[in-house]
Amino acid sequence: MTIEVPKKKLNDVNISTDVGDIDFEGVRANTATIWNNISDVNFNRSQINSVEIKSESSRLNFNHTSFNNGNVKIDNGSIKGDNSIVRDSVFIIERGNINLKNMEKTCDLKAFAKNGSINFDYQDKPKDTLLKLNPSDGKKVVNNPNFEDEKTGNGKNILEFYTNHGDIKIN
């Protein structure tokens, strides 16, 4: 099913599904709430001011997208972001990896992977960022030369990552 909406900013988007992929293309919305059992969720060139996603089994993908006030919880799957900005958000995955690449320099988020790794790669030099990296049973690797003692600038943007069984890597 395809639903096309006017190009103006939406107030609320609410989607609940058992199966079937969910694709957002160029969507601007105040809030998006997605509840699904087994489906992929894809955002491309979208801007969501407040997003909540809960899923049993899903692959969340976002590209050239802005998330603010995000709350994402996936039991089994993956979270992949590219060329995006995430602010004031929490990503939780029970089984699977979180891979965020070419991310904007002022991202601010918490992430937890119970059985999986977290990889975060900056597009440009990070700005005013503090790293709080906590792998229980894994390695912590910071390959980005802009961090001194896991901090750049005043540290007002915080990347707080936890894994139980997995590595945390910052590039």
Coordinates of C-alpha atoms in Angstrom, one line a residue:
M1 CA 0.0 0.0 0.0
T2 CA 1.3 3.5 -0.9
I3 CA 0.0 6.6 0.8
E4 CA 1.0 9.9 -0.6
V5 CA 0.6 13.1 1.4
P6 CA 1.0 16.8 0.6
K7 CA 4.4 18.3 0.9
K8 CA 3.5 20.4 3.9
K9 CA 4.6 19.4 7.4
L10 CA 2.4 16.7 9.0
N11 CA 1.4 16.8 12.6
D12 CA 1.2 13.1 13.5
V13 CA 2.0 9.9 11.6
N14 CA 0.8 6.7 13.4
I15 CA 1.5 3.3 11.8
S16 CA 0.8 -0.2 13.2
T17 CA 1.5 -3.3 11.2
D18 CA 2.2 -7.0 11.6
V19 CA 4.1 -7.4 8.3
G20 CA 5.1 -5.3 5.4
D21 CA 7.8 -2.7 4.9
I22 CA 7.3 0.9 5.9
D23 CA 9.0 3.6 3.7
F24 CA 9.2 7.3 4.5
E25 CA 10.4 9.4 1.6
G26 CA 10.8 13.2 2.1
V27 CA 8.4 13.2 5.1
R28 CA 8.4 16.1 7.5
A29 CA 6.3 15.4 10.7
N30 CA 6.0 16.6 14.2
T31 CA 5.6 13.0 15.5
A32 CA 5.9 9.5 14.1
T33 CA 4.8 6.5 16.0
I34 CA 5.5 3.1 14.5
W35 CA 4.5 -0.3 16.1
N36 CA 5.3 -3.4 14.1
N37 CA 6.1 -7.0 14.5
I38 CA 8.1 -8.1 11.4
S39 CA 8.9 -5.4 8.8
D40 CA 11.7 -3.0 7.7
V41 CA 11.3 0.7 8.4
N42 CA 13.1 3.0 6.0
F43 CA 13.5 6.8 6.2
N44 CA 15.0 8.8 3.4
R45 CA 15.4 12.6 3.3
S46 CA 12.9 13.0 6.1
Q47 CA 12.7 15.1 9.2
I48 CA 10.9 13.9 12.3
N49 CA 10.7 16.0 15.5
S50 CA 9.6 13.2 17.8
V51 CA 9.8 9.5 16.7
E52 CA 8.9 6.3 18.5
I53 CA 9.5 2.9 17.0
K54 CA 8.8 -0.4 18.7
S55 CA 9.3 -3.7 16.9
E56 CA 9.8 -7.4 17.5
S57 CA 11.9 -8.0 14.4
S58 CA 12.9 -5.1 12.1
R59 CA 15.7 -3.4 10.2
L60 CA 15.6 0.3 10.8
N61 CA 17.4 2.3 8.0
F62 CA 17.6 6.0 7.7
N63 CA 19.5 8.2 5.2
H64 CA 19.8 12.0 5.0
T65 CA 17.3 12.1 7.9
S66 CA 16.9 14.2 11.1
F67 CA 15.5 12.5 14.2
N68 CA 14.8 14.5 17.4
N69 CA 13.5 13.1 20.6
G70 CA 13.7 9.5 19.3
N71 CA 12.8 6.4 21.2
V72 CA 13.6 3.2 19.2
K73 CA 13.3 -0.3 20.6
I74 CA 13.9 -3.4 18.5
D75 CA 14.0 -6.9 19.8
N76 CA 15.8 -8.5 16.9
G77 CA 17.2 -6.8 13.8
S78 CA 19.5 -3.9 13.1
I79 CA 19.7 -0.1 13.1
K80 CA 21.6 1.6 10.3
G81 CA 21.9 5.3 9.7
D82 CA 23.8 7.3 7.0
N83 CA 24.4 11.0 6.5
S84 CA 21.9 11.9 9.2
I85 CA 21.6 13.8 12.5
V86 CA 20.1 12.3 15.7
R87 CA 19.5 14.5 18.7
D88 CA 18.1 13.7 22.2
S89 CA 17.4 10.1 21.2
V90 CA 17.6 6.5 22.6
F91 CA 18.2 3.4 20.5
I92 CA 17.9 0.0 22.1
I93 CA 18.4 -3.3 20.3
E94 CA 18.3 -6.7 22.1
R95 CA 19.9 -8.8 19.3
G96 CA 21.7 -7.0 16.4
N97 CA 24.1 -4.2 15.6
I98 CA 23.8 -0.4 15.5
N99 CA 25.8 1.1 12.6
L100 CA 25.7 4.8 12.1
K101 CA 28.1 6.2 9.4
N102 CA 28.8 9.6 8.0
M103 CA 26.8 11.1 10.8
E104 CA 26.5 14.9 11.5
K105 CA 29.0 16.5 13.9
T106 CA 26.5 17.4 16.6
C107 CA 24.7 14.1 17.2
D108 CA 23.5 13.5 20.8
L109 CA 22.2 10.1 21.6
K110 CA 22.2 7.0 23.9
A111 CA 22.4 3.5 22.5
F112 CA 22.3 0.0 24.0
A113 CA 23.0 -3.3 22.2
K114 CA 22.5 -6.3 24.4
N115 CA 23.9 -8.8 21.9
G116 CA 25.6 -6.8 19.2
S117 CA 28.1 -4.0 18.5
I118 CA 27.8 -0.3 18.1
N119 CA 29.7 1.5 15.3
F120 CA 29.6 5.3 14.9
D121 CA 31.4 7.2 12.1
Y122 CA 31.5 10.9 11.7
Q123 CA 31.1 12.7 8.3
D124 CA 33.1 15.7 9.5
K125 CA 35.1 16.6 12.6
P126 CA 32.8 16.1 15.7
K127 CA 31.8 19.3 17.5
D128 CA 31.5 19.7 21.3
T129 CA 31.1 16.0 22.0
L130 CA 31.7 13.8 25.0
L131 CA 32.0 10.0 24.7
K132 CA 30.6 7.7 27.4
L133 CA 31.4 4.2 26.0
N134 CA 30.6 1.2 28.1
P135 CA 31.2 -2.3 26.6
S136 CA 30.7 -5.0 29.3
D137 CA 32.0 -7.9 27.3
G138 CA 33.8 -6.3 24.3
K139 CA 36.2 -3.7 23.2
K140 CA 36.0 0.1 23.2
V141 CA 37.9 1.6 20.2
V142 CA 38.1 5.3 19.4
N143 CA 39.8 5.8 16.0
N144 CA 38.8 9.5 15.6
P145 CA 41.9 11.7 16.2
N146 CA 39.7 14.7 17.2
F147 CA 38.9 13.2 20.6
E148 CA 41.2 13.9 23.5
D149 CA 40.3 11.9 26.6
E150 CA 37.0 11.0 24.8
K151 CA 36.0 14.7 24.4
T152 CA 35.9 17.5 21.9
G153 CA 35.1 21.1 22.8
N154 CA 32.8 21.7 25.7
G155 CA 31.2 18.2 25.5
K156 CA 27.5 19.3 25.4
N157 CA 26.7 16.7 22.8
I158 CA 26.9 13.2 24.4
L159 CA 27.3 9.9 22.8
E160 CA 26.5 7.4 25.5
F161 CA 26.8 3.8 24.3
Y162 CA 26.4 0.4 26.1
T163 CA 26.9 -3.2 25.0
N164 CA 26.6 -6.4 27.0
H165 CA 28.2 -8.7 24.3
G166 CA 29.7 -6.6 21.6
D167 CA 32.2 -3.9 20.7
I168 CA 31.9 -0.1 20.6
K169 CA 33.8 1.7 17.8
I170 CA 34.0 5.5 17.1
N171 CA 35.6 6.7 13.8

